mmCIF file of C-alpha atoms in Angstrom:
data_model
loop_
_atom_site.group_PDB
_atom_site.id
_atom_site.type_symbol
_atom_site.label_atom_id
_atom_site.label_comp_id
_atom_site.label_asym_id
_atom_site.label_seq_id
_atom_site.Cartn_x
_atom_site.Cartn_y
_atom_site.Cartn_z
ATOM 1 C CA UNK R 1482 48.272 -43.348 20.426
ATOM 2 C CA UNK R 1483 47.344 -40.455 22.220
ATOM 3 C CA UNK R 1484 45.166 -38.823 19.060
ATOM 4 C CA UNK R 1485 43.235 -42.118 18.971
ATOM 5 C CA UNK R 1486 42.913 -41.799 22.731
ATOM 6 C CA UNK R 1487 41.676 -38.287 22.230
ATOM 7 C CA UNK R 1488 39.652 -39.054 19.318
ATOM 8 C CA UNK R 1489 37.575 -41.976 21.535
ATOM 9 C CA UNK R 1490 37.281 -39.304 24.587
ATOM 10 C CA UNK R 1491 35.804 -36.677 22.349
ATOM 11 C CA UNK R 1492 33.522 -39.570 20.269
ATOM 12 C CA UNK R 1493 32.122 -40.803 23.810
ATOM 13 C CA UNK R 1494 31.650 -37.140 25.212
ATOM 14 C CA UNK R 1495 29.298 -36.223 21.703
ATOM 15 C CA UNK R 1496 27.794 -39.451 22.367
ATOM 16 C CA UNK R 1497 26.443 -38.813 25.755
ATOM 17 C CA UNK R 1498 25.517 -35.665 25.003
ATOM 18 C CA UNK R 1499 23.114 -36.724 22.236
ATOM 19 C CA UNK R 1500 21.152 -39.289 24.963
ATOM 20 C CA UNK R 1501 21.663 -36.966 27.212
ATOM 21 C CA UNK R 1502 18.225 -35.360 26.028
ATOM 22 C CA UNK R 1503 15.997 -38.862 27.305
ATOM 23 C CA UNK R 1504 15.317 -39.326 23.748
ATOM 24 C CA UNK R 1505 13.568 -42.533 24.800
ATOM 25 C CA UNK R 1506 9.600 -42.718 25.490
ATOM 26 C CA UNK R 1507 8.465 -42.194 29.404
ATOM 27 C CA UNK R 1508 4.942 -42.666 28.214
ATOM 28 C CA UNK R 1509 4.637 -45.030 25.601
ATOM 29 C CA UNK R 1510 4.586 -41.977 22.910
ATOM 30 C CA UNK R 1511 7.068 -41.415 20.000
ATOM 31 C CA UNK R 1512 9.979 -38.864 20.910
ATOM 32 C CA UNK R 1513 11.561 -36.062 19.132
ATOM 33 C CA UNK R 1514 14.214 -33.366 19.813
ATOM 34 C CA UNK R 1515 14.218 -29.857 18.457
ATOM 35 C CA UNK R 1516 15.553 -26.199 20.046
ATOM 36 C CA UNK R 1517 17.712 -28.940 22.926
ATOM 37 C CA UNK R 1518 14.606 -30.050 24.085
ATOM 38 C CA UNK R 1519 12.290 -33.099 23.815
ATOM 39 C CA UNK R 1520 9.069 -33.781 22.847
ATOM 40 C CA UNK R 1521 7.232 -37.142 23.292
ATOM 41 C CA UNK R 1522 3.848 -37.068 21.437
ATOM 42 C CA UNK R 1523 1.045 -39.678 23.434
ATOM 43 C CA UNK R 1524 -1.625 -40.696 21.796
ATOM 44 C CA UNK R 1525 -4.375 -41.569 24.241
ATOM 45 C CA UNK R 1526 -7.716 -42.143 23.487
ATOM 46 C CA UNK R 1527 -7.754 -40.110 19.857
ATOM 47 C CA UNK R 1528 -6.766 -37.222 21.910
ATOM 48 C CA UNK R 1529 -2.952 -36.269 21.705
ATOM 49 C CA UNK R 1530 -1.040 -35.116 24.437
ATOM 50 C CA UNK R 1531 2.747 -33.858 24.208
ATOM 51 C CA UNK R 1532 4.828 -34.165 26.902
ATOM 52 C CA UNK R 1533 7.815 -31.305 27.175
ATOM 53 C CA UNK R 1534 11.431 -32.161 28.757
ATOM 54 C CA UNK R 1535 14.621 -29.875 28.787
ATOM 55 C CA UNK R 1536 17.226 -32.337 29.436
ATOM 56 C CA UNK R 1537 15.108 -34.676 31.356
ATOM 57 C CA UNK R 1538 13.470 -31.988 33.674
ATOM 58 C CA UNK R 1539 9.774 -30.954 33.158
ATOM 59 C CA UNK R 1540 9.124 -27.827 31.275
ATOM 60 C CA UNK R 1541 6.446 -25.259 32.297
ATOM 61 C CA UNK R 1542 3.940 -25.134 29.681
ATOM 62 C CA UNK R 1543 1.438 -23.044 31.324
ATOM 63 C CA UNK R 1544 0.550 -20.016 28.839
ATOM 64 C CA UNK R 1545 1.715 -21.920 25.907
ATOM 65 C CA UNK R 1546 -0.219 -22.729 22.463
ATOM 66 C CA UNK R 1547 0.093 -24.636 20.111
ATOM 67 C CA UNK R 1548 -1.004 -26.475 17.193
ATOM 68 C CA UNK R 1549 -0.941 -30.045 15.953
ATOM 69 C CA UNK R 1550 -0.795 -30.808 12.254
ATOM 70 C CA UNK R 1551 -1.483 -34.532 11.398
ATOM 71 C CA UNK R 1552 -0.880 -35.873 7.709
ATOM 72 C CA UNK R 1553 -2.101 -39.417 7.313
ATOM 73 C CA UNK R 1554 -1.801 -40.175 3.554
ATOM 74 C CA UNK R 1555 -3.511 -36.854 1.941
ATOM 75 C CA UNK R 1556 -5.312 -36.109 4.818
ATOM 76 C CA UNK R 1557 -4.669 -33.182 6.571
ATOM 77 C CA UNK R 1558 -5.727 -32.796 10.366
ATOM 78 C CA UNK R 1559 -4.989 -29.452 12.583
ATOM 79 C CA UNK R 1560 -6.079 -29.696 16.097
ATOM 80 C CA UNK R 1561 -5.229 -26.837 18.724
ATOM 81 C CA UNK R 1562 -2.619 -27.940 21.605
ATOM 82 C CA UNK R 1563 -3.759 -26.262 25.225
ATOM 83 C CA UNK R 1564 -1.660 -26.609 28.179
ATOM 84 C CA UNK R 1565 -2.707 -29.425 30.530
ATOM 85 C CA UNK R 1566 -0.555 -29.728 33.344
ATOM 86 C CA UNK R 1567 2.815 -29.046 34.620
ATOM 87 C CA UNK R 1568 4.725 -29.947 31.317
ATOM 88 C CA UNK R 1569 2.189 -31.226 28.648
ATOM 89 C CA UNK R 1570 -0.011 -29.932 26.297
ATOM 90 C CA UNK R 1571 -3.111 -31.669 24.836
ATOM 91 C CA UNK R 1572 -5.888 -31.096 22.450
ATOM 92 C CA UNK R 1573 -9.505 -31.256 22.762
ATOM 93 C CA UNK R 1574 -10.382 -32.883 19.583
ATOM 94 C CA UNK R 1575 -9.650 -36.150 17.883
ATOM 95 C CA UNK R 1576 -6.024 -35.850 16.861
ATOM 96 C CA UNK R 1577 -6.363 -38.713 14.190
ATOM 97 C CA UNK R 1578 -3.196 -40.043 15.044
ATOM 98 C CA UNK R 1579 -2.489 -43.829 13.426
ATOM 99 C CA UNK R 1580 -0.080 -45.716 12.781
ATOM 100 C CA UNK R 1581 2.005 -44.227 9.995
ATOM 101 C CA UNK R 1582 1.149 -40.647 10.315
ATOM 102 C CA UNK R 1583 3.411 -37.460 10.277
ATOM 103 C CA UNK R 1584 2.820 -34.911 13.106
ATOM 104 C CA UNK R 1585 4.148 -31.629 13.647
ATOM 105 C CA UNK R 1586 3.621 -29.872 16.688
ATOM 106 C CA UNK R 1587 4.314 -25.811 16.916
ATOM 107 C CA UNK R 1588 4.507 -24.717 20.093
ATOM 108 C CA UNK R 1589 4.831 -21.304 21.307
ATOM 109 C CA UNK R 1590 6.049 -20.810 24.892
ATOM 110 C CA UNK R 1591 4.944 -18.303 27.456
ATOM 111 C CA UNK R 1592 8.267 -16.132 26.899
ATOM 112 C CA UNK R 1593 6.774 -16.358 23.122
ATOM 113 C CA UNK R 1594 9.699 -18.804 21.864
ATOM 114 C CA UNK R 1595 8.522 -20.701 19.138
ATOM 115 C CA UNK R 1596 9.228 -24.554 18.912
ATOM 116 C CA UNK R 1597 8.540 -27.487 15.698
ATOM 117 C CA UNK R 1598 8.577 -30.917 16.715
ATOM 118 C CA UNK R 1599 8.194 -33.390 14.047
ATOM 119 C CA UNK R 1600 7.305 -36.925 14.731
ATOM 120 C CA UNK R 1601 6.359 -40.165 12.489
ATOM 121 C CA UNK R 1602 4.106 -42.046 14.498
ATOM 122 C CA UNK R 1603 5.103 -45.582 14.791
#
């Protein structure tokens, strides 16, 4: 009894752990996780913007770059990510996002750490 005991604690303590990253959307995006932090990529008027969480907080993404790779069929689309705020990035040009696409966005921080974020846009 007290290994199944055990066994529930440790299932329930892995689970919270895994939503412990916010994994759902604050802004209506699509959300994924990579390097134990998440992503949520918006997309808002053909532009995309990508929001960037550690654990729920805001991260700084001033001095960071980036680029956005869109794949919608055979098309290819690479737009350039440019900080926009206090923890987003965004890119000047039409993203092409739809429904059904694959993104990937690499991100490289101030402190030059390097970051993929995959998403399939729903």
């Amino acid at each position: 009894m007290k290994k199944l005991l055990a066994l529930a604690a440790m299932t329930m303590a892995l689970s919270g752990n895994v939503f412990a990253h916010g994994d759902k959307p604050k802004h209506g995006g699509v959300v994924s996780t990579a390097n134990d932090m998440s992503f949520e990529l918006v997309n808002k008027d053909g532009k995309a913007i990508v929001y960037v969480n550690d654990h729920g907080k805001p991260v700084d993404t001033a001095g960071a770059s980036g680029k956005l790779t869109v794949l919608n069929g055979t098309e290819k689309t690479e737009v350039a990510l440019e900080p926009a705020g206090s923890n987003t990035l965004t890119t000047k040009d039409d993203a092409k996002l739809a429904k059904g696409s694959k993104a990937i966005a690499a991100i490289t921080f101030a402190d030059k750490k390097a970051v993929n974020a995959r998403f399939s846009v729903k």
